[in-house]
Tab-separated table of C-alpha atoms in Angstrom:
chain	number	residue	atom	x	y	z
A	1	UNK	CA	0.000	0.000	0.000
A	2	UNK	CA	1.013	3.601	-0.512
A	3	UNK	CA	1.017	5.867	2.519
A	4	UNK	CA	-2.419	7.478	2.217
A	5	UNK	CA	-4.044	4.055	1.916
A	6	UNK	CA	-1.868	2.642	4.675
A	7	UNK	CA	-2.913	5.407	7.082
A	8	UNK	CA	-6.489	4.167	6.767
A	9	UNK	CA	-6.064	0.421	6.269
A	10	UNK	CA	-2.524	-0.492	7.352
A	11	UNK	CA	-2.438	-3.270	9.931
A	12	UNK	CA	-6.203	-3.062	10.371
A	13	UNK	CA	-8.968	-5.636	10.099
A	14	UNK	CA	-12.682	-5.587	10.750
A	15	UNK	CA	-13.846	-6.817	14.135
A	16	UNK	CA	-14.308	-10.587	13.649
A	17	UNK	CA	-17.293	-10.911	15.975
A	18	UNK	CA	-19.413	-8.041	14.616
A	19	UNK	CA	-17.820	-6.857	11.386
A	20	UNK	CA	-17.357	-3.382	12.902
A	21	UNK	CA	-15.243	-1.233	10.569
A	22	UNK	CA	-13.637	0.636	13.452
A	23	UNK	CA	-12.240	-1.453	16.310
A	24	UNK	CA	-14.416	-1.450	19.425
A	25	UNK	CA	-13.184	0.264	22.572
A	26	UNK	CA	-12.459	-2.737	24.765
A	27	UNK	CA	-12.938	-1.033	28.122
A	28	UNK	CA	-11.838	-4.026	30.181
A	29	UNK	CA	-8.988	-4.838	32.516
A	30	UNK	CA	-9.103	-8.602	32.343
A	31	UNK	CA	-10.281	-11.532	30.217
A	32	UNK	CA	-12.004	-14.826	31.018
A	33	UNK	CA	-10.023	-18.049	31.129
A	34	UNK	CA	-11.302	-21.563	30.508
A	35	UNK	CA	-8.631	-23.082	32.741
A	36	UNK	CA	-5.775	-21.562	34.793
A	37	UNK	CA	-3.366	-19.935	32.343
A	38	UNK	CA	-5.618	-20.615	29.350
A	39	UNK	CA	-7.541	-17.471	28.308
A	40	UNK	CA	-10.458	-17.705	25.922
A	41	UNK	CA	-8.641	-15.597	23.318
A	42	UNK	CA	-5.207	-14.007	22.976
A	43	UNK	CA	-5.558	-11.635	25.922
A	44	UNK	CA	-5.064	-12.150	29.640
A	45	UNK	CA	-4.646	-8.738	31.302
A	46	UNK	CA	-4.840	-5.305	29.712
A	47	UNK	CA	-1.507	-4.032	31.006
A	48	UNK	CA	0.084	-6.672	28.775
A	49	UNK	CA	-2.255	-6.174	25.816
A	50	UNK	CA	-5.675	-4.804	24.952
A	51	UNK	CA	-7.430	-5.346	21.579
A	52	UNK	CA	-7.987	-1.609	20.999
A	53	UNK	CA	-4.388	-0.814	21.829
A	54	UNK	CA	-3.243	-3.709	19.645
A	55	UNK	CA	-5.141	-2.226	16.694
A	56	UNK	CA	-3.353	1.076	17.217
A	57	UNK	CA	0.021	-0.627	17.567
A	58	UNK	CA	-0.486	-2.505	14.305
A	59	UNK	CA	-1.295	0.792	12.594
A	60	UNK	CA	1.806	2.448	14.083
A	61	UNK	CA	4.042	-0.335	12.816
A	62	UNK	CA	2.422	-0.104	9.387
A	63	UNK	CA	2.821	3.633	8.808
A	64	UNK	CA	6.467	3.607	9.991
A	65	UNK	CA	7.304	0.382	8.092
A	66	UNK	CA	8.327	-1.275	11.348
A	67	UNK	CA	8.108	-4.769	12.820
A	68	UNK	CA	6.472	-3.802	16.133
A	69	UNK	CA	4.561	-0.816	17.436
A	70	UNK	CA	3.968	0.000	21.110
A	71	UNK	CA	1.568	2.606	22.505
A	72	UNK	CA	2.286	4.478	25.733
A	73	UNK	CA	0.594	6.889	28.104
A	74	UNK	CA	2.775	9.762	26.782
A	75	UNK	CA	5.759	10.472	24.585
A	76	UNK	CA	7.965	10.744	27.656
A	77	UNK	CA	6.696	7.352	28.849
A	78	UNK	CA	7.787	5.910	25.505
A	79	UNK	CA	11.217	7.528	25.848
A	80	UNK	CA	11.483	6.277	29.421
A	81	UNK	CA	10.738	2.711	28.301
A	82	UNK	CA	13.562	2.830	25.770
A	83	UNK	CA	15.937	4.343	28.327
A	84	UNK	CA	15.346	1.365	30.635
A	85	UNK	CA	17.423	-0.648	28.170
A	86	UNK	CA	20.590	0.971	29.554
A	87	UNK	CA	22.542	0.747	32.797
A	88	UNK	CA	25.133	2.693	34.805
A	89	UNK	CA	28.310	3.173	32.794
A	90	UNK	CA	26.560	3.236	29.434
A	91	UNK	CA	26.919	6.343	27.271
A	92	UNK	CA	24.440	7.973	24.922
A	93	UNK	CA	25.142	10.581	22.254
A	94	UNK	CA	22.322	13.016	21.677
A	95	UNK	CA	21.654	16.325	19.977
A	96	UNK	CA	22.389	19.643	21.632
A	97	UNK	CA	18.927	20.980	20.729
A	98	UNK	CA	16.287	18.810	22.405
A	99	UNK	CA	12.696	18.981	23.565
A	100	UNK	CA	12.803	20.279	27.135
A	101	UNK	CA	11.073	17.218	28.583
A	102	UNK	CA	13.628	14.875	26.997
A	103	UNK	CA	16.477	17.013	28.315
A	104	UNK	CA	14.918	17.018	31.776
A	105	UNK	CA	14.617	13.216	31.751
A	106	UNK	CA	18.189	12.716	30.589
A	107	UNK	CA	19.776	15.194	33.002
A	108	UNK	CA	17.646	14.835	36.126
A	109	UNK	CA	16.779	11.139	36.082
A	110	UNK	CA	19.028	8.937	33.955
A	111	UNK	CA	22.216	10.937	34.386
A	112	UNK	CA	21.759	10.437	38.135
A	113	UNK	CA	21.511	6.688	37.459
A	114	UNK	CA	25.043	6.637	36.090
A	115	UNK	CA	24.350	6.974	32.367
A	116	UNK	CA	26.587	9.509	30.629
A	117	UNK	CA	25.187	11.792	27.933
A	118	UNK	CA	27.106	13.660	25.247
A	119	UNK	CA	25.211	16.630	23.761
A	120	UNK	CA	26.647	17.407	20.332
A	121	UNK	CA	25.896	19.442	17.236
A	122	UNK	CA	25.131	16.694	14.716
A	123	UNK	CA	25.515	18.999	11.739
A	124	UNK	CA	29.135	17.838	11.803
A	125	UNK	CA	29.385	14.048	12.049
A	126	UNK	CA	32.921	14.408	13.433
A	127	UNK	CA	31.279	15.662	16.635
A	128	UNK	CA	29.665	12.237	16.969
A	129	UNK	CA	32.768	10.165	16.267
A	130	UNK	CA	34.808	12.363	18.633
A	131	UNK	CA	32.839	11.103	21.653
A	132	UNK	CA	32.019	7.597	20.368
A	133	UNK	CA	33.645	4.873	22.486
A	134	UNK	CA	33.192	1.282	23.666
A	135	UNK	CA	30.623	2.380	26.267
A	136	UNK	CA	28.380	4.096	23.699
A	137	UNK	CA	25.079	2.218	23.425
A	138	UNK	CA	22.786	4.584	21.513
A	139	UNK	CA	22.582	7.747	19.447
A	140	UNK	CA	19.380	9.722	20.074
A	141	UNK	CA	18.309	12.002	17.231
A	142	UNK	CA	15.495	14.546	17.172
A	143	UNK	CA	14.883	15.820	13.658
A	144	UNK	CA	13.568	18.410	13.054
A	145	UNK	CA	14.397	19.651	16.530
A	146	UNK	CA	12.175	21.508	18.935
A	147	UNK	CA	12.206	24.526	18.610
A	148	UNK	CA	15.069	25.483	16.265
A	149	UNK	CA	14.216	23.100	13.400
A	150	UNK	CA	17.743	21.700	13.196
A	151	UNK	CA	18.037	18.500	11.181
A	152	UNK	CA	20.266	15.483	11.438
A	153	UNK	CA	21.176	13.295	8.477
A	154	UNK	CA	19.551	10.038	9.586
A	155	UNK	CA	21.069	7.858	6.865
A	156	UNK	CA	24.592	9.170	7.501
A	157	UNK	CA	24.292	8.635	11.266
A	158	UNK	CA	22.839	5.161	10.650
A	159	UNK	CA	26.081	4.192	8.937
A	160	UNK	CA	27.958	5.105	12.114
A	161	UNK	CA	25.612	3.172	14.391
A	162	UNK	CA	25.602	0.112	12.123
A	163	UNK	CA	29.407	0.049	11.956
A	164	UNK	CA	29.606	0.208	15.761
A	165	UNK	CA	26.622	-2.066	16.559
A	166	UNK	CA	24.771	0.519	18.611
A	167	UNK	CA	21.155	1.654	18.511
A	168	UNK	CA	19.907	4.633	16.538
A	169	UNK	CA	16.701	6.123	17.931
A	170	UNK	CA	14.851	8.963	16.203
A	171	UNK	CA	12.224	11.268	17.683
A	172	UNK	CA	10.000	11.684	14.631
A	173	UNK	CA	7.315	13.794	16.327
A	174	UNK	CA	7.742	17.003	14.315
A	175	UNK	CA	7.853	15.313	10.921
A	176	UNK	CA	5.384	12.454	11.448
A	177	UNK	CA	5.654	9.344	9.254
A	178	UNK	CA	3.810	11.229	6.515
A	179	UNK	CA	6.950	13.299	5.904
A	180	UNK	CA	9.793	11.110	7.168
A	181	UNK	CA	10.282	7.406	7.924
A	182	UNK	CA	13.507	6.934	9.904
A	183	UNK	CA	13.409	3.120	9.913
A	184	UNK	CA	13.698	3.179	6.123
A	185	UNK	CA	16.780	5.387	6.529
A	186	UNK	CA	18.548	2.999	8.914
A	187	UNK	CA	17.201	3.825	12.386
A	188	UNK	CA	16.439	0.996	14.832
A	189	UNK	CA	13.597	2.617	16.748
A	190	UNK	CA	11.299	5.608	16.262
A	191	UNK	CA	9.628	7.565	19.051
A	192	UNK	CA	6.541	9.752	18.743
A	193	UNK	CA	4.707	12.004	21.067
A	194	UNK	CA	1.477	10.711	19.570
A	195	UNK	CA	-0.251	13.580	21.364
A	196	UNK	CA	0.873	15.752	18.476
A	197	UNK	CA	0.383	15.045	14.762
A	198	UNK	CA	-0.591	11.381	15.046
A	199	UNK	CA	-3.644	12.080	17.205
A	200	UNK	CA	-3.936	15.569	15.758
A	201	UNK	CA	-6.859	17.045	17.708
A	202	UNK	CA	-5.403	18.186	21.062
A	203	UNK	CA	-7.604	15.767	22.962
A	204	UNK	CA	-5.338	12.902	24.015
A	205	UNK	CA	-1.909	12.371	25.623
A	206	UNK	CA	-0.069	9.409	24.091
A	207	UNK	CA	3.314	8.118	22.982
A	208	UNK	CA	4.685	5.463	20.651
A	209	UNK	CA	7.747	3.376	19.896
A	210	UNK	CA	8.136	1.530	16.599
A	211	UNK	CA	11.029	-0.872	16.093
A	212	UNK	CA	12.723	-2.126	12.968
A	213	UNK	CA	13.255	-5.609	14.428
A	214	UNK	CA	10.760	-7.887	16.118
A	215	UNK	CA	13.429	-8.818	18.679
A	216	UNK	CA	13.865	-5.244	19.899
A	217	UNK	CA	10.093	-4.844	19.871
A	218	UNK	CA	9.720	-7.878	22.127
A	219	UNK	CA	12.295	-6.510	24.564
A	220	UNK	CA	10.621	-3.108	24.735
A	221	UNK	CA	7.181	-4.692	25.159
A	222	UNK	CA	8.485	-6.579	28.190
A	223	UNK	CA	9.858	-3.335	29.638
A	224	UNK	CA	6.529	-1.636	29.002
A	225	UNK	CA	4.596	-4.530	30.578
A	226	UNK	CA	6.923	-4.633	33.586
A	227	UNK	CA	6.697	-0.900	34.287
A	228	UNK	CA	3.120	-0.257	33.207
A	229	UNK	CA	3.062	2.978	31.188
A	230	UNK	CA	0.515	1.660	28.708
A	231	UNK	CA	-2.120	3.581	26.772
A	232	UNK	CA	-5.763	3.073	27.753
A	233	UNK	CA	-8.336	1.752	25.267
A	234	UNK	CA	-10.254	5.002	24.763
A	235	UNK	CA	-7.062	6.987	24.143
A	236	UNK	CA	-5.869	4.234	21.800
A	237	UNK	CA	-9.101	4.580	19.839
A	238	UNK	CA	-8.646	8.352	19.562
A	239	UNK	CA	-5.066	8.087	18.289
A	240	UNK	CA	-6.082	5.430	15.772
A	241	UNK	CA	-8.895	7.672	14.567
A	242	UNK	CA	-6.386	10.513	14.190
A	243	UNK	CA	-4.008	8.392	12.130
A	244	UNK	CA	-6.760	7.758	9.578
A	245	UNK	CA	-6.719	11.453	8.612
A	246	UNK	CA	-2.990	12.065	9.135
A	247	UNK	CA	-2.238	12.389	5.432
A	248	UNK	CA	-5.034	14.909	4.871
A	249	UNK	CA	-4.092	17.041	7.853
A	250	UNK	CA	-0.355	16.981	7.180
A	251	UNK	CA	-0.854	18.152	3.623
A	252	UNK	CA	-2.633	21.287	4.877
A	253	UNK	CA	-0.173	21.775	7.773
A	254	UNK	CA	2.661	21.774	5.238
A	255	UNK	CA	0.917	24.130	2.814
A	256	UNK	CA	0.089	26.616	5.570
A	257	UNK	CA	3.508	26.262	7.197
A	258	UNK	CA	5.289	27.246	4.004
A	259	UNK	CA	3.112	30.350	3.555
A	260	UNK	CA	3.503	31.435	7.169
A	261	UNK	CA	7.278	30.996	6.962
A	262	UNK	CA	7.435	32.987	3.720
A	263	UNK	CA	5.346	35.785	5.227
A	264	UNK	CA	7.464	36.030	8.369
A	265	UNK	CA	10.667	35.852	6.357
A	266	UNK	CA	9.731	39.102	4.599
A	267	UNK	CA	8.454	40.949	7.679
A	268	UNK	CA	10.640	43.895	8.766
A	269	UNK	CA	10.302	43.066	12.492
A	270	UNK	CA	11.433	39.462	12.062
A	271	UNK	CA	15.137	38.635	12.185
A	272	UNK	CA	15.391	34.894	11.496
A	273	UNK	CA	12.779	32.311	10.511
A	274	UNK	CA	13.532	28.696	11.395
A	275	UNK	CA	11.755	26.547	8.843
A	276	UNK	CA	13.470	23.788	6.820
A	277	UNK	CA	11.493	24.653	3.691
A	278	UNK	CA	13.292	27.989	3.292
A	279	UNK	CA	16.300	27.822	0.976
A	280	UNK	CA	18.142	29.979	3.513
A	281	UNK	CA	17.668	27.366	6.234
A	282	UNK	CA	21.064	25.744	6.971
A	283	UNK	CA	19.542	22.243	6.839
A	284	UNK	CA	17.385	22.763	3.756
A	285	UNK	CA	19.307	20.237	1.641
A	286	UNK	CA	19.030	17.524	4.303
A	287	UNK	CA	15.318	18.248	4.584
A	288	UNK	CA	14.887	17.819	0.821
A	289	UNK	CA	16.767	14.525	0.977
A	290	UNK	CA	14.952	12.801	3.844
A	291	UNK	CA	11.566	14.549	4.099
A	292	UNK	CA	8.789	14.599	1.499
A	293	UNK	CA	7.700	18.116	2.591
A	294	UNK	CA	8.671	20.545	5.354
A	295	UNK	CA	5.978	20.347	8.020
A	296	UNK	CA	3.892	22.869	9.893
A	297	UNK	CA	6.297	24.001	12.609
A	298	UNK	CA	7.814	27.482	12.300
A	299	UNK	CA	9.973	29.390	14.793
A	300	UNK	CA	11.239	32.943	14.558
A	301	UNK	CA	12.842	35.741	16.544
A	302	UNK	CA	12.797	39.511	16.391
A	303	UNK	CA	15.162	42.094	14.943
A	304	UNK	CA	15.038	43.874	18.296
A	305	UNK	CA	16.050	40.737	20.215
A	306	UNK	CA	13.673	41.903	22.940
A	307	UNK	CA	11.826	39.409	25.102
A	308	UNK	CA	8.978	41.886	25.513
A	309	UNK	CA	8.402	41.983	21.752
A	310	UNK	CA	7.828	38.228	21.776
A	311	UNK	CA	5.494	38.449	24.769
A	312	UNK	CA	3.559	41.356	23.264
A	313	UNK	CA	3.166	39.460	19.995
A	314	UNK	CA	1.898	36.359	21.787
A	315	UNK	CA	-0.566	38.334	23.890
A	316	UNK	CA	-2.018	40.078	20.817
A	317	UNK	CA	-2.709	36.908	18.837
A	318	UNK	CA	-6.400	36.177	18.347
A	319	UNK	CA	-6.635	33.100	16.127
A	320	UNK	CA	-3.401	31.421	17.176
A	321	UNK	CA	-3.853	30.115	20.725
A	322	UNK	CA	-1.059	30.729	23.229
A	323	UNK	CA	-0.591	27.243	24.652
A	324	UNK	CA	1.772	24.326	25.149
A	325	UNK	CA	1.889	21.439	22.664
A	326	UNK	CA	1.662	21.321	18.882
A	327	UNK	CA	0.356	19.296	15.973
A	328	UNK	CA	-3.364	19.852	16.478
A	329	UNK	CA	-5.718	21.098	13.793
A	330	UNK	CA	-5.804	24.503	15.485
A	331	UNK	CA	-2.846	26.905	15.291
A	332	UNK	CA	-0.857	27.330	18.501
A	333	UNK	CA	1.855	29.745	19.577
A	334	UNK	CA	4.488	29.150	22.221
A	335	UNK	CA	7.344	30.934	24.015
A	336	UNK	CA	9.939	28.149	24.409
A	337	UNK	CA	12.110	29.884	27.026
A	338	UNK	CA	9.142	30.415	29.351
A	339	UNK	CA	7.072	27.368	28.418
A	340	UNK	CA	8.219	24.124	26.758
A	341	UNK	CA	11.950	24.600	27.423
A	342	UNK	CA	11.831	26.297	30.812
A	343	UNK	CA	13.454	23.238	32.419
A	344	UNK	CA	16.670	23.849	30.443
A	345	UNK	CA	19.088	26.208	32.250
A	346	UNK	CA	19.258	29.660	30.670
A	347	UNK	CA	22.932	29.449	29.727
A	348	UNK	CA	22.335	26.170	27.892
A	349	UNK	CA	19.261	27.543	26.115
A	350	UNK	CA	21.195	30.574	24.925
A	351	UNK	CA	24.167	28.459	23.855
A	352	UNK	CA	22.055	26.561	21.317
A	353	UNK	CA	20.058	29.616	20.216
A	354	UNK	CA	16.846	29.433	22.266
A	355	UNK	CA	16.727	33.145	22.982
A	356	UNK	CA	14.165	35.030	25.036
A	357	UNK	CA	12.680	36.558	21.887
A	358	UNK	CA	12.115	33.202	20.172
A	359	UNK	CA	8.537	32.247	19.275
A	360	UNK	CA	7.408	28.821	18.082
A	361	UNK	CA	4.298	28.390	15.952
A	362	UNK	CA	2.382	25.195	15.296
A	363	UNK	CA	0.583	26.155	12.106
A	364	UNK	CA	-2.849	24.544	11.927
A	365	UNK	CA	-5.227	23.735	9.095
A	366	UNK	CA	-7.347	26.901	9.102
A	367	UNK	CA	-7.690	29.142	6.041
A	368	UNK	CA	-4.277	30.638	5.415
A	369	UNK	CA	-5.684	34.153	4.838
A	370	UNK	CA	-7.033	34.192	8.392
A	371	UNK	CA	-3.742	32.997	9.839
A	372	UNK	CA	-1.706	35.623	7.978
A	373	UNK	CA	-4.118	38.342	9.027
A	374	UNK	CA	-3.720	37.325	12.666
A	375	UNK	CA	0.068	37.384	12.388
A	376	UNK	CA	-0.051	40.796	10.736
A	377	UNK	CA	-2.139	42.407	13.474
A	378	UNK	CA	-0.037	40.821	16.233
A	379	UNK	CA	3.176	42.102	14.654
A	380	UNK	CA	1.801	45.599	14.047
């Protein structure tokens, strides 16, 4: 199947007992057994597996071209499950521009458990090989990054991980599998905050891991089962419903994102626009190589460099909603330094370019004329 068809039908089957086109919400914790240890069907207890969650997990594996999909209670729960694969003394190489919640987990939880992290600029692959050693167990890539839209060359990094027999994990939240499929480029595991584009309607918190190999999928499922951060059946149903329109929504997100970026790029009050679709973006060529379009996330800062200009702009917006999160059908605006990335120390934020005048936009699927008009009045 091609992607648009796969988003609707991939990994899915009609309910065998009723013929229901959409999978039922199996709101149950446990399942009857005919004899001790012999359940009626394939399910014993919903922390291990639930039919609604299984339907979602099959869809996740399908759209990412993976062997196994796993659904979690949040994106951070998915990341946490993967991180439980490592022990004290292990080392992980990761990007210097990360989602604040990922950075918080790495620095305040797993670093204290004896895992060493190297934060590097992956624009230069020599920065990776410079810290690679026998204790390195994984490279963690976020591409495009939150909020500076930096990209990493997944295929090039996959060559490094394959040669050294270490894992390559990719946070694919910003791109979604509609635009980018890291497993096809050599990654071993993909993570999503399914709260964002996969669910797409700002009404569910969820996460996902998709593995290239069934063996790794089995290991991660055990870790999920043993620690319990699973996704409930109703939330699983909502994410699965969102996936069925992912291709339609992403097409409009991309169209609107390009027009918003172009508008901001010509505005006299705007200094720099961070959007991989702009030819001036430093990672534009990588984006063209590994993404089918450029997404709906746009960040920018002000010529003045003033924090108050960013705050004033955000307070004047009328159609864009000032709120955390991204990837919903409605347009959102965010101040990373005060909101999503507040857990990162100021000196580290500034070192990677997350300035106090930086604004991040999640461009929704509204009529573009209305979005541009709102930006114009807020910048006036």
